[in-house]
CSV table of C-alpha atoms in Angstrom, one decimal:
chain,number,residue,atom,x,y,z
A,1,MET,CA,18.9,-3.7,-59.2
A,2,PHE,CA,22.0,-3.5,-57.1
A,3,LYS,CA,21.7,0.2,-56.3
A,4,LYS,CA,18.0,-0.3,-55.4
A,5,ILE,CA,19.2,-3.3,-52.8
A,6,VAL,CA,21.8,-0.8,-51.7
A,7,PHE,CA,19.5,2.2,-51.2
A,8,LEU,CA,16.8,-0.1,-49.5
A,9,SER,CA,19.2,-1.8,-47.3
A,10,ALA,CA,20.3,2.1,-45.9
A,11,VAL,CA,16.5,3.4,-46.0
A,12,SER,CA,15.6,0.1,-43.8
A,13,PHE,CA,19.2,0.7,-41.2
A,14,SER,CA,18.7,4.3,-40.9
A,15,ALA,CA,14.9,3.8,-40.0
A,16,VAL,CA,16.4,1.3,-37.1
A,17,SER,CA,19.2,3.5,-36.7
A,18,PHE,CA,17.2,6.4,-35.7
A,19,SER,CA,13.7,5.4,-34.3
A,20,GLN,CA,12.0,6.5,-31.8
A,21,GLN,CA,12.1,5.3,-28.0
A,22,ASN,CA,10.0,3.0,-26.9
A,23,PRO,CA,6.9,4.7,-25.5
A,24,LYS,CA,7.3,3.4,-21.9
A,25,GLU,CA,10.6,4.9,-22.2
A,26,LYS,CA,9.6,8.3,-23.4
A,27,LEU,CA,6.9,8.4,-20.3
A,28,ALA,CA,9.4,7.4,-17.8
A,29,ASN,CA,11.3,10.3,-19.2
A,30,TYR,CA,8.4,12.8,-19.4
A,31,ILE,CA,8.1,11.7,-15.8
A,32,ASP,CA,11.4,12.9,-14.8
A,33,SER,CA,11.5,15.7,-16.5
A,34,LEU,CA,8.7,17.1,-14.8
A,35,TYR,CA,9.7,15.8,-11.9
A,36,SER,CA,13.2,17.5,-12.0
A,37,HIS,CA,11.2,20.7,-12.7
A,38,HIS,CA,9.1,20.4,-9.1
A,39,LYS,CA,5.8,19.8,-11.5
A,40,LEU,CA,5.0,16.4,-10.5
A,41,MET,CA,5.0,13.9,-7.7
A,42,GLY,CA,3.4,10.2,-7.3
A,43,SER,CA,3.6,6.9,-8.7
A,44,PHE,CA,2.8,5.5,-11.6
A,45,ALA,CA,2.2,2.3,-12.9
A,46,ILE,CA,0.9,0.7,-16.3
A,47,ALA,CA,-0.5,-3.1,-16.3
A,48,GLU,CA,-1.1,-4.9,-19.8
A,49,ASN,CA,-3.1,-8.2,-19.4
A,50,GLY,CA,-3.3,-8.4,-15.9
A,51,ASN,CA,1.1,-7.8,-15.4
A,52,SER,CA,2.8,-4.7,-14.5
A,53,THR,CA,4.7,-3.6,-17.5
A,54,PHE,CA,5.8,-0.2,-16.2
A,55,GLN,CA,6.0,1.2,-12.7
A,56,ARG,CA,7.9,4.7,-11.9
A,57,VAL,CA,7.9,6.4,-8.3
A,58,VAL,CA,8.9,10.2,-8.2
A,59,GLY,CA,8.7,12.6,-5.3
A,60,PHE,CA,8.1,12.2,-1.4
A,61,ALA,CA,6.0,10.0,1.0
A,62,ASP,CA,6.8,13.1,3.4
A,63,ALA,CA,8.2,15.8,2.2
A,64,GLU,CA,8.7,17.7,5.4
A,65,LYS,CA,11.0,15.0,6.3
A,66,SER,CA,12.4,14.5,3.0
A,67,GLN,CA,11.6,10.6,3.0
A,68,LYS,CA,11.5,9.1,-0.7
A,69,ALA,CA,8.5,7.7,-1.9
A,70,ASN,CA,8.5,4.1,-3.3
A,71,ILE,CA,6.3,1.8,-4.3
A,72,ASN,CA,4.6,0.6,-1.6
A,73,THR,CA,3.6,4.6,-0.6
A,74,GLN,CA,-0.1,5.5,0.4
A,75,TYR,CA,-1.4,8.7,-0.8
A,76,ARG,CA,-4.0,10.5,0.6
A,77,VAL,CA,-6.5,10.7,-2.4
A,78,GLY,CA,-8.2,14.5,-3.0
A,79,SER,CA,-10.6,15.4,-5.0
A,80,ILE,CA,-9.5,14.5,-8.2
A,81,SER,CA,-10.5,11.1,-7.6
A,82,LYS,CA,-14.0,12.1,-8.6
A,83,THR,CA,-13.2,13.0,-11.6
A,84,PHE,CA,-11.2,9.4,-12.3
A,85,THR,CA,-14.5,7.7,-10.5
A,86,ALA,CA,-16.8,9.2,-12.6
A,87,VAL,CA,-15.2,8.2,-15.9
A,88,LEU,CA,-14.5,4.8,-14.9
A,89,ILE,CA,-18.6,4.3,-14.4
A,90,MET,CA,-19.4,5.9,-17.6
A,91,LYS,CA,-16.9,4.0,-19.3
A,92,ALA,CA,-18.6,0.7,-17.5
A,93,VAL,CA,-22.1,2.1,-18.7
A,94,GLU,CA,-21.0,2.4,-22.3
A,95,ASP,CA,-19.3,-1.0,-22.1
A,96,LYS,CA,-22.7,-2.3,-21.1
A,97,LYS,CA,-21.4,-3.2,-18.0
A,98,LEU,CA,-22.9,-0.8,-15.8
A,99,ASN,CA,-26.6,0.4,-15.8
A,100,LEU,CA,-27.2,4.3,-14.4
A,101,ASN,CA,-30.2,3.1,-13.2
A,102,SER,CA,-29.0,-0.1,-11.2
A,103,LYS,CA,-29.4,0.4,-7.2
A,104,LEU,CA,-26.0,0.2,-5.0
A,105,SER,CA,-27.7,-2.1,-3.0
A,106,GLN,CA,-27.5,-4.7,-5.9
A,107,TYR,CA,-23.6,-4.5,-5.9
A,108,PHE,CA,-23.1,-4.2,-1.7
A,109,SER,CA,-25.1,-5.4,0.9
């Protein structure tokens, strides 16, 4: 019996000791790695229940002037925003919050 308790204690201790980093720390490390290899610039945020739980800013607000980006940096939106908008609209349709046959005047005067 004592050997079983010692074994379970050792397994529990090693599981806690060698557990993976939390997901947000892994995401931060991934973003930093991409930035260090010149593959990414931008601002990233995750909100849970209306509260910001993760923020990371990498890169430049103005690359020519070497001005670092910060949490208030405003970026020019490119064509990729259309894809995100389409996905969000279809998600709202899927959740029955929006109908594709609705007129825009129903939401904007």
